[in-house]
């Protein structure tokens, strides 16, 4: 909800200080509570809402204010299928009327689909029918608007055309009377509105499916705030709808074989989220948690909550001056760049998904504002979701498997990601993944269009018995929305290119065993170290502002020097021998090439290839390996926070018995190879042994 949009010109306010008073007709069933239900309004410092809010930096006062807000929301509704069944099961007439309304709307749509199927035009008319379904959901009201938005994140349930159209569902619904809103504020907060605000906009500056927002000024602090008020009767409306929808879910689970997902579980999960949105104190707590986790970055803004002006049906938060992220011209007129803001949003989305696992579950453009200072402001924290800890690492591993084109491992990842039950055979899925990704990965990962990737993967998910978890679907939607916004500013923008530095940083620095193993899998192939992959990771990782050179590769080094690293040590020793030899031979070649010609003629027997008996291809490969290692060291040492002391643990370990053994094996291997080179030089043997027993 774009609750706090600067682009709401023409908004006027009632000036309560000037003596102008609201004439509020109280809606039926909405009585004004006692004036002292919270605390009495008065001068600052007397315990008034304003006084307490001014001192919100005081943690104790803030916690007390939050506790009072929670007490006011003690009777907030919680989703319970049993309670809904008891309530509406005894109201057959009301249920029948709403059922008829829904059946007529959805039945006509289903009939059109049946006609399309019989005429063989089902695929051709997908886009048209998706647009019609979006209109039907809008007309059926808040529950179905939310349902449509939920379906727009489920590629396992809907084809791509429906996903795109349902994603466009907006919360913009007709506003409800302002008198009802103002009366509800007084009821919820227990005080006359003129005691709370010195001014408040006479009409809402934003309206959504569950409520509408006013701009106001706190009476005692003068702070400008946004006041969100819940739509009257919304609990009754969505309660009846979910009761009926759940009954439909039972029917689908029992008789519709084509849908493999547990529809009842899906409905219950979604209903619980919508009911959580109805508790504005919960939304305030969500905002506070989100701010604590992610607003530590200077380019992220999350509004403060004013707990003394908040209840189950009223939410008061800091007003944020900003422009919707999809209003490119208005953003650029302030000297800001949409792409910079989108990149900030992508980095924050990745942190939400993969670091803390707590993320914004309603990331449409109206909930993202660009502030005049260039910050990205997040709004509307009613719907939040969480990524399981195991899944966070599995997602990064999934990206590694995609880069390596290891489709068997990608298919197995779906077990860890909870896409598939462990009793499902993934072998039929592998060819489908190969067919799609072999074509998609003809480009580098950073050149891939994220929407194309999601659409292609969505087709695979739709064809097989996948059950896409809500967290995964929602984050895909978030990144797709951000890429869509960026494409308006730059048609060549690629969200994966903007995401890759984060993945590279996590792989290089995260001590999580799963990610450490994924890094080793990425760097080693067929017993050889892929220096080009390490160089690419360092180049990309350095682009992330949180990259730390002192943390890079530390997880791998700990494994290498630990008791469980024998296999990795063997691989590393062989590679260390190759690198050391390359550095020595490269130095010899450089010395030879820089020597005067008469000195070169004095080299051993005037060998045609210089000082070394090596083919041109071998010499070039050796020099490239040496140069690559030097470049990698340069990338590390030139990082802002590089500290040579990061090598201290390695030196300490090398002084221990096992470390000395490791170093001895490397020295022995290098000595053997150099001795073989020298012998070849003397005997003119044209080939060089490619390995040695260490």
XYZ file of C-alpha atoms in Angstrom:
694
model
C 0.000 0.000 0.000
C 1.467 3.337 -0.989
C 0.342 4.812 2.267
C 2.930 7.531 2.484
C 3.343 8.746 -1.048
C 4.617 12.258 -1.579
C 2.764 12.341 -4.872
C -0.597 12.959 -3.278
C -0.883 16.591 -4.232
C -4.025 18.471 -3.404
C -4.510 16.870 0.012
C -5.900 19.353 2.515
C -6.348 18.904 6.243
C -8.797 19.909 8.902
C -7.017 22.278 11.254
C -8.095 21.264 14.706
C -5.966 23.918 16.421
C -7.970 26.614 14.711
C -11.074 25.354 16.435
C -12.567 23.490 13.499
C -14.035 20.264 14.740
C -15.029 17.048 13.004
C -18.692 16.345 12.761
C -18.594 12.570 12.988
C -21.645 10.422 12.571
C -20.872 7.303 14.529
C -21.547 4.102 12.584
C -23.875 1.613 14.124
C -22.137 -0.610 16.630
C -19.141 1.689 16.935
C -19.284 3.453 20.304
C -16.766 5.916 21.567
C -14.708 4.456 24.357
C -13.833 6.254 27.594
C -11.698 9.306 27.092
C -9.088 7.909 29.464
C -8.940 4.414 27.964
C -5.309 4.994 27.083
C -3.897 7.931 28.936
C -5.257 11.426 29.038
C -3.996 13.956 26.558
C -2.076 16.774 28.157
C 1.216 18.673 28.167
C 4.390 16.798 27.351
C 5.831 14.825 30.201
C 2.497 13.954 31.819
C 2.231 10.463 30.370
C 0.248 11.497 27.300
C 0.546 9.572 24.043
C 2.554 12.388 22.521
C 4.860 12.686 25.500
C 5.533 8.997 25.580
C 6.038 8.907 21.833
C 8.526 11.766 21.953
C 10.612 9.686 24.349
C 10.328 6.530 22.252
C 14.107 6.312 22.338
C 13.616 5.160 25.900
C 13.310 1.415 25.479
C 11.266 0.901 28.626
C 8.690 3.526 27.621
C 8.513 2.085 24.147
C 7.931 -1.415 25.465
C 5.213 -0.137 27.770
C 3.530 1.644 24.885
C 3.698 -1.521 22.802
C 2.228 -3.536 25.677
C -0.714 -1.134 25.860
C -1.211 -1.440 22.112
C -1.222 -5.231 22.449
C -3.816 -4.953 25.198
C -6.016 -2.890 22.895
C -5.682 -5.612 20.266
C -6.363 -8.453 22.689
C -9.671 -9.242 21.006
C -8.278 -9.260 17.472
C -9.645 -12.118 15.403
C -7.517 -15.182 14.745
C -8.240 -17.554 11.885
C -10.012 -20.689 13.092
C -11.795 -22.988 10.590
C -13.791 -24.489 13.437
C -15.088 -21.121 14.658
C -16.004 -20.079 11.127
C -17.864 -23.347 10.581
C -19.817 -22.875 13.815
C -20.622 -19.244 13.024
C -21.668 -19.456 9.392
C -23.011 -22.985 9.502
C -25.898 -21.548 11.497
C -26.547 -18.784 8.915
C -27.638 -20.716 5.838
C -29.399 -17.809 4.133
C -26.390 -15.485 4.353
C -24.066 -18.252 3.214
C -26.400 -19.176 0.333
C -26.581 -15.589 -0.971
C -22.822 -15.162 -0.997
C -22.360 -18.622 -2.476
C -24.701 -17.743 -5.320
C -22.816 -14.502 -5.980
C -19.502 -16.347 -6.094
C -20.826 -19.265 -8.158
C -22.356 -16.994 -10.776
C -19.069 -15.101 -11.178
C -16.737 -18.083 -11.133
C -19.203 -20.431 -12.833
C -19.444 -18.211 -15.890
C -15.654 -18.147 -16.035
C -15.445 -21.932 -15.747
C -18.009 -22.278 -18.526
C -15.864 -20.129 -20.800
C -12.878 -22.357 -20.064
C -14.954 -25.437 -20.927
C -16.005 -23.881 -24.234
C -12.374 -23.004 -24.999
C -11.347 -26.580 -24.285
C -13.996 -28.034 -26.574
C -13.132 -25.580 -29.336
C -9.414 -26.264 -29.001
C -8.694 -22.618 -28.117
C -7.709 -23.085 -24.479
C -4.047 -22.179 -25.003
C -4.785 -19.379 -27.439
C -7.216 -17.693 -25.045
C -5.119 -18.047 -21.872
C -4.220 -14.373 -21.736
C -7.797 -13.264 -22.375
C -9.206 -15.551 -19.686
C -6.527 -14.469 -17.221
C -7.573 -10.834 -17.688
C -11.204 -11.806 -17.139
C -10.334 -13.698 -13.944
C -8.499 -10.643 -12.624
C -11.655 -8.564 -13.155
C -13.847 -11.170 -11.446
C -11.622 -11.255 -8.368
C -11.702 -7.459 -8.160
C -15.521 -7.396 -8.280
C -15.872 -10.133 -5.665
C -14.115 -8.000 -3.083
C -11.183 -8.001 -0.629
C -10.955 -11.744 -0.022
C -10.700 -12.550 -3.691
C -8.301 -9.669 -4.361
C -6.011 -11.189 -1.735
C -6.639 -14.676 -3.121
C -5.688 -13.548 -6.608
C -2.523 -11.910 -5.332
C -1.680 -15.135 -3.530
C -2.235 -17.235 -6.646
C 0.026 -14.879 -8.593
C 2.968 -16.306 -6.634
C 2.133 -19.982 -7.231
C 3.696 -21.286 -10.477
C 2.770 -24.821 -9.402
C -0.929 -23.898 -9.571
C -1.218 -21.396 -12.421
C 0.237 -21.138 -15.920
C 2.502 -18.130 -16.632
C -0.219 -16.029 -18.305
C -2.369 -16.197 -15.182
C 0.583 -15.443 -12.930
C 1.325 -12.239 -14.816
C -2.261 -10.973 -14.889
C -3.064 -11.814 -11.275
C 0.153 -10.091 -10.206
C -1.409 -6.867 -11.514
C -4.281 -7.041 -9.039
C -4.263 -3.790 -7.137
C -5.608 -3.074 -3.700
C -7.392 0.057 -4.944
C -11.008 -0.409 -3.896
C -13.763 2.125 -3.165
C -13.111 4.062 0.021
C -15.440 3.812 2.986
C -16.940 6.916 4.668
C -14.458 9.159 6.453
C -16.848 9.556 9.374
C -16.668 5.810 9.951
C -12.883 5.942 9.889
C -12.615 8.856 12.340
C -15.146 7.297 14.671
C -13.236 4.036 14.623
C -10.012 5.892 15.536
C -11.756 7.337 18.586
C -13.219 3.964 19.544
C -9.930 2.121 19.222
C -7.763 4.718 20.967
C -10.392 5.805 23.501
C -9.962 9.546 22.971
C -11.537 12.292 20.848
C -9.725 12.694 17.580
C -8.944 16.371 18.289
C -7.036 15.274 21.379
C -4.829 13.036 19.265
C -4.128 15.053 16.117
C -3.773 18.740 15.405
C -4.697 18.042 11.778
C -5.749 15.115 9.654
C -6.562 14.855 5.957
C -10.344 15.005 5.342
C -10.153 12.074 2.934
C -7.827 9.101 2.598
C -4.614 9.503 0.648
C -4.603 5.760 -0.131
C -7.174 2.961 0.001
C -6.655 -0.778 -0.078
C -8.648 -3.964 0.305
C -8.412 -4.065 4.099
C -8.195 -0.381 5.054
C -7.378 3.188 4.096
C -4.734 5.705 5.113
C -4.872 9.312 6.305
C -2.113 11.863 6.728
C -2.111 13.494 10.152
C -0.047 15.557 12.581
C 0.328 14.508 16.205
C -1.055 17.191 18.516
C 1.736 17.435 21.055
C 4.860 16.513 19.112
C 3.898 17.969 15.746
C 5.203 14.798 14.084
C 3.661 14.029 10.689
C 2.280 10.496 10.609
C 0.308 8.071 8.457
C -2.800 6.645 10.116
C -4.163 3.414 8.675
C -7.745 2.551 9.607
C -9.329 -0.838 9.022
C -12.342 -1.156 6.738
C -15.563 -1.620 8.767
C -17.075 -5.094 8.583
C -13.990 -6.573 6.934
C -13.759 -9.465 9.401
C -17.336 -10.482 8.647
C -16.761 -10.338 4.885
C -13.562 -12.337 4.761
C -14.764 -14.786 7.416
C -17.768 -15.791 5.327
C -15.681 -15.993 2.169
C -13.038 -18.223 3.716
C -15.727 -20.468 5.152
C -17.154 -20.953 1.669
C -13.769 -21.212 -0.069
C -12.704 -23.881 2.399
C -15.795 -25.889 1.534
C -14.784 -25.647 -2.111
C -11.312 -26.820 -1.130
C -12.746 -30.018 0.347
C -14.533 -30.646 -2.947
C -11.367 -30.055 -5.010
C -9.220 -32.294 -2.804
C -11.724 -35.113 -3.111
C -12.802 -34.960 -6.743
C -10.277 -32.945 -8.822
C -7.306 -35.220 -9.514
C -5.463 -32.789 -11.785
C -4.560 -30.594 -8.765
C -1.987 -32.443 -6.675
C -1.482 -29.720 -4.057
C -3.390 -29.978 -0.761
C -5.855 -27.165 -1.438
C -7.218 -27.104 2.122
C -3.714 -26.601 3.540
C -3.101 -23.833 0.989
C -6.366 -22.068 1.896
C -5.700 -22.343 5.633
C -2.176 -20.964 5.264
C -3.385 -18.063 3.170
C -6.331 -17.323 5.482
C -4.033 -17.192 8.495
C -1.881 -14.613 6.718
C -4.879 -12.456 5.812
C -6.171 -12.585 9.380
C -2.737 -11.534 10.603
C -3.069 -8.494 8.349
C -6.217 -7.558 10.235
C -4.235 -7.157 13.461
C -2.448 -3.846 13.038
C -0.435 -4.325 16.231
C 1.025 -7.449 14.632
C 1.839 -5.389 11.549
C 3.608 -2.843 13.737
C 5.669 -5.598 15.342
C 6.505 -6.926 11.889
C 7.730 -3.478 10.857
C 9.874 -3.169 13.977
C 11.493 -6.563 13.364
C 12.081 -5.766 9.687
C 13.675 -2.447 10.649
C 15.970 -4.122 13.178
C 17.174 -6.724 10.668
C 17.543 -4.702 7.481
C 17.513 -0.949 8.150
C 21.111 -1.144 9.379
C 21.998 -0.308 5.779
C 21.986 3.430 5.189
C 20.035 3.136 1.941
C 17.071 1.261 3.505
C 14.312 3.109 5.377
C 11.571 1.552 7.507
C 9.093 3.902 9.235
C 8.851 4.009 13.030
C 5.660 2.841 14.749
C 3.822 5.104 17.201
C 2.531 2.540 19.662
C 0.416 4.933 21.722
C -1.622 5.661 18.617
C -1.908 2.046 17.493
C -4.453 -0.684 18.154
C -5.852 -3.766 16.436
C -7.654 -1.614 13.851
C -5.589 1.584 13.802
C -1.906 1.778 12.884
C 0.043 5.014 13.201
C 3.518 5.211 11.750
C 6.083 7.735 10.664
C 5.155 9.579 7.487
C 7.606 8.904 4.652
C 7.975 11.433 1.871
C 8.629 9.468 -1.278
C 7.631 8.442 -4.763
C 6.399 5.028 -5.865
C 9.196 3.022 -7.404
C 7.267 2.620 -10.662
C 7.080 6.398 -11.217
C 10.338 6.794 -13.091
C 9.902 10.394 -14.239
C 9.126 11.637 -10.717
C 12.138 9.758 -9.325
C 14.541 11.098 -11.935
C 13.225 14.641 -11.439
C 14.730 14.436 -7.930
C 18.124 13.522 -9.367
C 17.793 9.835 -8.433
C 18.314 6.728 -10.562
C 15.735 3.968 -10.656
C 18.409 1.339 -11.282
C 20.292 2.297 -8.117
C 17.111 1.920 -6.082
C 16.231 -1.386 -7.750
C 19.718 -2.732 -7.042
C 19.270 -1.719 -3.404
C 15.939 -3.566 -3.396
C 17.507 -6.686 -4.881
C 20.294 -6.737 -2.307
C 17.774 -6.275 0.501
C 15.525 -9.016 -0.924
C 18.465 -11.425 -1.032
C 19.338 -10.600 2.567
C 15.724 -11.202 3.532
C 15.649 -14.549 1.775
C 19.100 -15.930 2.492
C 20.480 -14.310 5.656
C 17.721 -13.903 8.220
C 14.893 -15.649 6.393
C 12.330 -13.010 7.404
C 10.926 -11.182 4.426
C 8.266 -8.881 3.049
C 5.581 -11.039 1.428
C 3.742 -8.303 -0.508
C 6.445 -6.634 -2.607
C 4.386 -4.820 -5.250
C 5.641 -1.406 -6.452
C 3.173 0.540 -4.298
C 4.936 -0.704 -1.176
C 8.342 0.589 -2.278
C 9.104 4.309 -2.208
C 12.093 6.328 -3.331
C 12.802 9.056 -0.788
C 14.304 12.428 -1.750
C 17.511 11.350 0.024
C 17.862 8.357 -2.295
C 16.769 5.731 0.201
C 14.448 2.842 -0.566
C 11.522 2.832 1.865
C 9.541 -0.331 2.588
C 5.879 -0.010 3.576
C 2.960 -2.255 4.553
C 4.180 -5.082 6.760
C 0.882 -6.929 7.125
C 2.000 -10.012 5.220
C 5.411 -11.378 6.129
C 6.910 -14.799 5.565
C 9.954 -16.810 6.612
C 12.477 -18.980 4.821
C 13.481 -22.158 6.706
C 17.135 -22.117 7.719
C 18.021 -25.260 5.758
C 16.394 -23.865 2.635
C 18.502 -20.683 2.729
C 21.691 -22.644 2.142
C 19.998 -25.005 -0.294
C 19.014 -22.068 -2.523
C 22.633 -20.911 -2.809
C 23.654 -24.512 -3.529
C 20.945 -24.659 -6.179
C 22.505 -21.653 -7.923
C 25.916 -23.387 -7.829
C 24.430 -26.525 -9.389
C 22.799 -24.383 -12.059
C 26.129 -22.712 -12.881
C 27.775 -26.152 -13.065
C 24.872 -27.527 -15.148
C 24.572 -30.364 -12.676
C 20.912 -31.118 -13.341
C 20.823 -34.311 -11.285
C 21.971 -32.309 -8.245
C 19.485 -29.543 -9.115
C 16.667 -32.085 -9.120
C 17.801 -33.468 -5.756
C 17.876 -29.927 -4.363
C 14.084 -29.898 -4.576
C 13.975 -32.344 -1.678
C 15.938 -29.951 0.545
C 13.865 -27.021 -0.700
C 10.696 -28.927 0.253
C 9.384 -28.807 -3.321
C 9.012 -32.569 -3.492
C 8.274 -35.390 -1.134
C 11.271 -37.687 -0.670
C 9.308 -40.582 -2.185
C 9.023 -38.788 -5.561
C 11.435 -40.007 -8.257
C 13.282 -36.994 -9.685
C 14.766 -38.826 -12.682
C 11.942 -37.759 -15.080
C 12.484 -34.130 -14.035
C 16.175 -34.063 -14.988
C 15.604 -34.054 -18.780
C 13.098 -31.203 -18.437
C 15.628 -29.163 -16.450
C 18.362 -29.987 -18.968
C 16.187 -29.009 -21.944
C 15.385 -25.625 -20.431
C 18.664 -24.659 -18.764
C 20.965 -25.850 -21.545
C 19.275 -23.296 -23.750
C 19.040 -20.596 -21.062
C 22.670 -21.037 -19.979
C 24.006 -20.392 -23.456
C 24.391 -16.966 -21.894
C 26.483 -16.360 -18.820
C 24.505 -16.390 -15.594
C 24.812 -12.616 -15.252
C 23.269 -12.166 -18.731
C 20.166 -14.217 -17.988
C 16.831 -12.456 -17.855
C 15.299 -13.385 -14.517
C 11.702 -13.330 -15.752
C 12.577 -15.711 -18.589
C 14.267 -17.977 -16.068
C 11.276 -17.903 -13.718
C 8.784 -18.480 -16.538
C 10.762 -21.436 -17.860
C 11.184 -22.934 -14.421
C 7.495 -22.258 -13.778
C 6.572 -24.376 -16.791
C 8.650 -27.235 -15.389
C 7.053 -26.852 -11.948
C 3.584 -26.791 -13.500
C 4.151 -30.057 -15.387
C 5.436 -32.141 -12.466
C 4.182 -32.872 -8.921
C 5.858 -29.883 -7.300
C 4.505 -28.124 -4.242
C 6.226 -24.743 -4.285
C 6.631 -23.397 -0.732
C 5.193 -19.931 -0.166
C 8.582 -18.439 0.771
C 10.164 -19.463 -2.552
C 7.270 -18.301 -4.710
C 7.087 -14.956 -2.928
C 10.779 -14.171 -3.275
C 10.658 -15.060 -6.979
C 7.804 -12.637 -7.327
C 9.730 -9.963 -5.438
C 12.773 -10.224 -7.714
C 10.552 -10.397 -10.814
C 8.782 -7.190 -9.748
C 12.116 -5.441 -9.186
C 13.467 -6.554 -12.554
C 10.267 -5.391 -14.228
C 10.688 -1.943 -12.685
C 14.322 -1.794 -13.798
C 13.508 -2.809 -17.363
C 11.465 0.366 -17.805
C 14.620 2.362 -17.079
C 17.068 0.051 -18.841
C 15.827 -2.694 -21.226
C 19.200 -4.457 -20.809
C 19.048 -4.696 -17.022
C 19.503 -8.226 -15.633
C 18.507 -8.967 -12.076
C 20.845 -11.969 -11.886
C 23.787 -9.732 -12.742
C 22.825 -7.507 -9.823
C 22.349 -10.551 -7.565
C 25.555 -12.382 -8.448
C 27.888 -10.292 -6.214
C 25.801 -11.258 -3.202
C 25.923 -14.968 -4.051
C 29.672 -14.730 -4.677
C 30.250 -12.998 -1.344
C 28.185 -15.604 0.526
C 30.018 -18.492 -1.118
C 33.437 -17.020 -0.340
C 32.787 -15.987 3.258
C 29.926 -17.992 4.801
C 31.060 -20.687 7.284
C 27.874 -22.708 6.798
C 28.993 -26.292 5.947
C 26.500 -26.553 3.085
C 27.805 -23.362 1.454
C 31.419 -24.354 2.135
C 30.830 -27.642 0.309
C 29.073 -25.788 -2.507
C 32.126 -23.525 -2.893
C 34.480 -26.519 -3.043
C 32.185 -28.132 -5.597
C 32.312 -24.970 -7.679
C 36.106 -24.581 -7.487
C 37.208 -28.193 -7.993
C 36.350 -30.363 -10.978
C 37.870 -33.716 -11.895
C 40.594 -33.228 -9.305
C 41.705 -29.857 -10.720
C 41.276 -26.428 -9.233
C 39.405 -23.972 -11.442
C 41.281 -20.734 -10.869
C 39.080 -18.881 -13.324
C 36.041 -19.630 -11.125
C 37.809 -18.265 -8.045
C 38.882 -15.162 -9.942
C 35.302 -14.591 -11.169
C 33.915 -15.051 -7.647
C 36.391 -12.535 -6.208
C 35.664 -9.996 -8.959
C 31.916 -10.296 -8.357
C 32.150 -10.585 -4.571
C 34.138 -7.345 -4.341
C 31.166 -5.546 -5.904
C 29.115 -6.312 -2.796
C 29.528 -3.522 -0.267
C 29.716 -6.016 2.611
C 32.490 -8.118 1.079
C 35.339 -8.697 3.525
C 38.695 -9.812 2.198
C 39.709 -11.126 5.608
C 36.728 -13.504 5.559
C 37.195 -14.686 1.966
C 38.010 -18.397 1.735
C 38.379 -18.704 5.508
C 35.709 -21.482 5.693
C 37.621 -23.535 3.106
C 40.960 -22.917 4.840
C 39.495 -24.104 8.146
C 38.305 -27.303 6.499
C 41.618 -27.704 4.673
C 43.600 -27.525 7.894
C 41.045 -29.388 10.022
C 40.735 -33.100 10.864
C 38.087 -33.739 8.190
C 39.961 -32.146 5.311
C 42.191 -35.010 4.111
C 40.541 -35.336 0.698
C 40.650 -31.574 0.172
C 44.289 -31.506 1.347
C 45.281 -34.056 -1.287
C 43.648 -31.973 -4.003
C 45.180 -28.785 -2.626
C 48.694 -30.276 -2.437
C 48.566 -31.253 -6.105
C 47.341 -27.780 -7.005
C 49.947 -26.108 -4.784
C 52.653 -28.078 -6.581
C 51.310 -26.917 -9.967
C 51.122 -23.292 -8.842
C 54.568 -23.256 -7.212
C 56.083 -24.845 -10.300
C 54.292 -22.317 -12.513
C 55.640 -19.412 -10.461
C 59.219 -20.760 -10.550
C 59.135 -21.648 -14.245
C 57.427 -18.367 -15.051
C 60.184 -16.494 -13.248
C 62.820 -18.478 -15.173
C 61.059 -17.694 -18.460
C 60.812 -14.010 -17.550
C 64.515 -13.937 -16.644
C 65.447 -15.633 -19.925
C 63.268 -13.314 -22.007
C 64.623 -10.193 -20.311
C 68.259 -11.266 -20.701
C 70.412 -9.866 -23.534
C 70.610 -12.092 -26.601
C 74.233 -13.083 -26.010
C 73.273 -14.330 -22.532
C 70.363 -16.314 -23.992
C 72.813 -18.077 -26.354
C 74.760 -19.254 -23.338
C 71.663 -20.936 -21.889
C 71.769 -24.706 -21.841
C 72.504 -25.834 -25.402
C 70.702 -22.802 -26.836
C 67.355 -24.584 -26.721
C 64.914 -23.257 -29.303
C 62.217 -22.672 -26.705
C 64.489 -20.710 -24.493
C 65.652 -21.922 -21.137
C 62.921 -24.564 -20.864
C 62.130 -27.693 -22.821
C 58.396 -26.978 -23.130
C 55.989 -26.756 -26.000
C 54.605 -23.333 -26.728
C 51.151 -24.431 -25.528
C 52.535 -25.773 -22.215
C 54.533 -22.622 -21.632
C 51.501 -20.414 -22.324
C 49.353 -22.500 -19.959
C 51.991 -22.274 -17.238
C 52.328 -18.516 -17.619
C 48.541 -18.067 -17.586
C 48.246 -20.099 -14.376
C 50.928 -17.994 -12.717
C 49.364 -14.734 -13.901
C 45.927 -15.872 -12.762
C 47.229 -16.617 -9.262
C 48.906 -13.206 -9.161
C 45.650 -11.531 -10.265
C 43.714 -13.327 -7.530
C 46.236 -12.236 -4.923
C 45.950 -8.709 -6.296
C 42.153 -8.808 -5.941
C 42.473 -9.856 -2.314
C 45.305 -7.531 -1.344
C 43.720 -4.487 -2.987
C 40.449 -4.869 -1.079
C 39.717 -2.014 1.313
C 39.771 -4.097 4.467
C 42.551 -6.477 3.508
C 44.884 -7.343 6.350
C 47.993 -9.495 5.838
C 47.325 -10.844 9.320
C 44.609 -13.028 7.780
C 47.460 -15.364 6.767
C 48.505 -15.735 10.384
C 46.276 -18.788 11.073
C 47.789 -20.574 8.075
C 51.344 -19.892 9.257
C 50.472 -21.066 12.757
C 48.998 -24.307 11.452
C 51.994 -24.912 9.185
C 54.218 -24.824 12.271
C 52.290 -27.734 13.783
C 53.246 -31.368 12.960
C 50.401 -31.904 10.476
C 51.065 -28.511 8.909
C 54.767 -29.253 8.498
C 53.808 -32.542 6.866
C 51.546 -30.675 4.467
C 54.270 -28.184 3.591
C 56.786 -30.984 3.221
C 54.570 -32.796 0.743
C 54.230 -29.625 -1.316
C 57.993 -28.993 -1.288
C 58.627 -32.633 -2.192
C 56.195 -32.502 -5.061
C 57.692 -29.285 -6.435
C 61.201 -30.695 -6.123
C 60.240 -33.854 -8.036
C 58.660 -31.881 -10.860
C 61.542 -29.438 -11.168
C 64.017 -32.331 -11.132
C 62.044 -33.974 -13.934
C 62.096 -30.699 -15.865
C 65.851 -30.411 -15.454
C 66.383 -34.006 -16.547
C 64.261 -33.390 -19.646
C 66.277 -30.299 -20.367
C 69.518 -32.253 -20.215
C 68.264 -35.250 -22.169
C 66.034 -33.303 -24.610
C 63.000 -35.437 -23.730
C 60.096 -33.723 -25.513
C 57.367 -34.559 -23.008
C 56.829 -33.541 -19.419
C 55.196 -35.788 -16.803
C 51.806 -34.388 -15.896
C 51.704 -35.771 -12.388
C 53.949 -37.165 -9.718
C 53.415 -39.429 -6.780
C 53.493 -37.337 -3.668
